mmCIF file of C-alpha atoms in Angstrom:
data_model
loop_
_atom_site.group_PDB
_atom_site.id
_atom_site.type_symbol
_atom_site.label_atom_id
_atom_site.label_comp_id
_atom_site.label_asym_id
_atom_site.label_seq_id
_atom_site.Cartn_x
_atom_site.Cartn_y
_atom_site.Cartn_z
ATOM 1 C CA MET A 234 235.199 225.916 322.506
ATOM 2 C CA LEU A 235 238.412 227.477 320.883
ATOM 3 C CA GLU A 236 237.654 230.405 318.949
ATOM 4 C CA ASP A 237 239.128 231.235 315.867
ATOM 5 C CA ASN A 238 242.101 232.982 316.591
ATOM 6 C CA SER A 239 243.662 231.412 319.860
ATOM 7 C CA ILE A 240 247.139 230.472 319.445
ATOM 8 C CA PHE A 241 245.849 226.911 320.040
ATOM 9 C CA LEU A 242 244.590 226.088 317.122
ATOM 10 C CA TYR A 243 246.923 225.839 313.825
ATOM 11 C CA LYS A 244 247.858 228.780 312.212
ATOM 12 C CA ASP A 245 250.629 230.402 310.001
ATOM 13 C CA TYR A 246 252.009 233.263 311.417
ATOM 14 C CA GLY A 247 254.807 233.675 309.128
ATOM 15 C CA LYS A 248 258.784 232.987 309.816
ATOM 16 C CA ILE A 249 261.822 234.580 310.673
ATOM 17 C CA VAL A 250 264.400 234.954 307.580
ATOM 18 C CA PHE A 251 268.438 235.625 308.283
ATOM 19 C CA ASP A 252 269.957 237.483 306.333
ATOM 20 C CA LEU A 253 273.431 237.187 308.269
ATOM 21 C CA LYS A 254 275.506 234.961 305.178
ATOM 22 C CA THR A 255 274.075 237.378 302.579
ATOM 23 C CA LEU A 256 275.568 240.418 304.806
ATOM 24 C CA MET A 257 278.735 238.665 305.793
ATOM 25 C CA ASP A 258 279.110 237.837 302.138
ATOM 26 C CA LYS A 259 279.042 241.060 301.068
ATOM 27 C CA LYS A 260 281.112 242.671 302.974
ATOM 28 C CA GLY A 261 283.498 239.401 302.686
ATOM 29 C CA ILE A 262 284.048 238.208 306.713
ATOM 30 C CA THR A 263 284.323 234.767 307.340
ATOM 31 C CA ILE A 264 282.298 233.102 310.079
ATOM 32 C CA SER A 265 285.814 232.260 311.715
ATOM 33 C CA LYS A 266 286.380 236.144 311.526
ATOM 34 C CA ILE A 267 283.575 236.978 313.671
ATOM 35 C CA VAL A 268 284.173 233.750 315.650
ATOM 36 C CA LYS A 269 288.069 236.257 316.767
ATOM 37 C CA ILE A 270 286.347 239.595 317.127
ATOM 38 C CA THR A 271 283.335 238.794 318.892
ATOM 39 C CA GLY A 272 283.929 235.612 321.034
ATOM 40 C CA LEU A 273 280.779 234.099 320.114
ATOM 41 C CA HIS A 274 281.200 229.862 319.752
ATOM 42 C CA HIS A 275 281.732 229.418 316.394
ATOM 43 C CA LYS A 276 278.531 226.981 316.446
ATOM 44 C CA VAL A 277 276.771 229.916 317.763
ATOM 45 C CA VAL A 278 277.524 231.881 314.589
ATOM 46 C CA ILE A 279 277.002 228.800 311.865
ATOM 47 C CA ARG A 280 273.308 228.760 313.893
ATOM 48 C CA TYR A 281 272.597 232.672 312.517
ATOM 49 C CA TYR A 282 275.067 231.851 309.758
ATOM 50 C CA GLU A 283 272.545 229.086 308.148
ATOM 51 C CA GLY A 284 269.238 230.511 309.678
ATOM 52 C CA THR A 285 268.708 227.826 311.638
ATOM 53 C CA VAL A 286 268.775 229.778 315.474
ATOM 54 C CA GLU A 287 264.923 229.354 317.170
ATOM 55 C CA ARG A 288 265.732 231.557 320.165
ATOM 56 C CA TYR A 289 267.156 235.045 319.580
ATOM 57 C CA ASP A 290 269.889 236.679 321.904
ATOM 58 C CA LYS A 291 269.818 240.087 321.444
ATOM 59 C CA GLU A 292 273.518 240.178 323.102
ATOM 60 C CA VAL A 293 274.660 238.364 320.132
ATOM 61 C CA LEU A 294 272.284 240.387 317.497
ATOM 62 C CA SER A 295 274.473 243.346 318.548
ATOM 63 C CA LYS A 296 277.706 242.143 318.500
ATOM 64 C CA PHE A 297 276.516 241.129 314.478
ATOM 65 C CA CYS A 298 275.259 244.291 314.014
ATOM 66 C CA PHE A 299 278.433 246.079 315.700
ATOM 67 C CA VAL A 300 281.191 244.100 313.988
ATOM 68 C CA LEU A 301 279.164 244.509 310.655
ATOM 69 C CA GLY A 302 278.263 247.958 311.062
ATOM 70 C CA CYS A 303 274.634 247.432 309.918
ATOM 71 C CA ASP A 304 271.028 246.870 311.745
ATOM 72 C CA LEU A 305 269.342 244.510 313.293
ATOM 73 C CA LYS A 306 267.136 244.503 310.058
ATOM 74 C CA ASP A 307 270.200 244.352 307.767
ATOM 75 C CA ILE A 308 270.974 240.933 309.423
ATOM 76 C CA MET A 309 266.902 239.561 309.599
ATOM 77 C CA HIS A 310 263.888 240.256 308.609
ATOM 78 C CA TYR A 311 259.646 239.111 309.464
ATOM 79 C CA GLU A 312 258.245 237.149 306.386
ATOM 80 C CA SER A 313 254.555 237.077 305.966
ATOM 81 C CA CYS A 314 253.136 233.944 305.201
ATOM 82 C CA LEU A 315 250.974 235.724 302.448
ATOM 83 C CA LEU A 316 254.720 235.816 301.158
ATOM 84 C CA TYR A 317 254.870 232.100 300.853
ATOM 85 C CA THR A 318 252.545 228.857 301.295
ATOM 86 C CA SER A 319 253.676 226.778 303.585
ATOM 87 C CA PRO A 320 251.227 223.048 304.116
ATOM 88 C CA SER A 321 249.242 222.646 306.549
ATOM 89 C CA PRO A 322 250.601 219.915 308.957
ATOM 90 C CA ARG A 323 247.065 218.475 309.018
ATOM 91 C CA ASP A 324 246.658 218.766 305.026
ATOM 92 C CA PRO A 325 245.555 214.551 303.873
ATOM 93 C CA LYS A 326 248.200 214.961 300.475
ATOM 94 C CA THR A 327 251.311 216.092 302.950
ATOM 95 C CA SER A 328 250.744 213.970 305.534
ATOM 96 C CA ARG A 329 251.049 210.048 305.538
#
């Protein structure tokens, strides 16, 4: 029997939100410039820029912080599930 606090039951734990686009735009730094300075692949930078990256690489994040002169909290933050509503995958209203 699964308990209520089991990770095997669907729960909304919140999400990680990337603010890299906002920070880069504010500092006037382009994706191409980040690629040139860091040596990162263009697609990697775009995934972080658009917030579509699924697995975070600490070396990549360190490079962003170094080049942008910022802290990790300036690039990404945790958004609690209490701040937004997300439909449950088992919600009959949204499932078809």
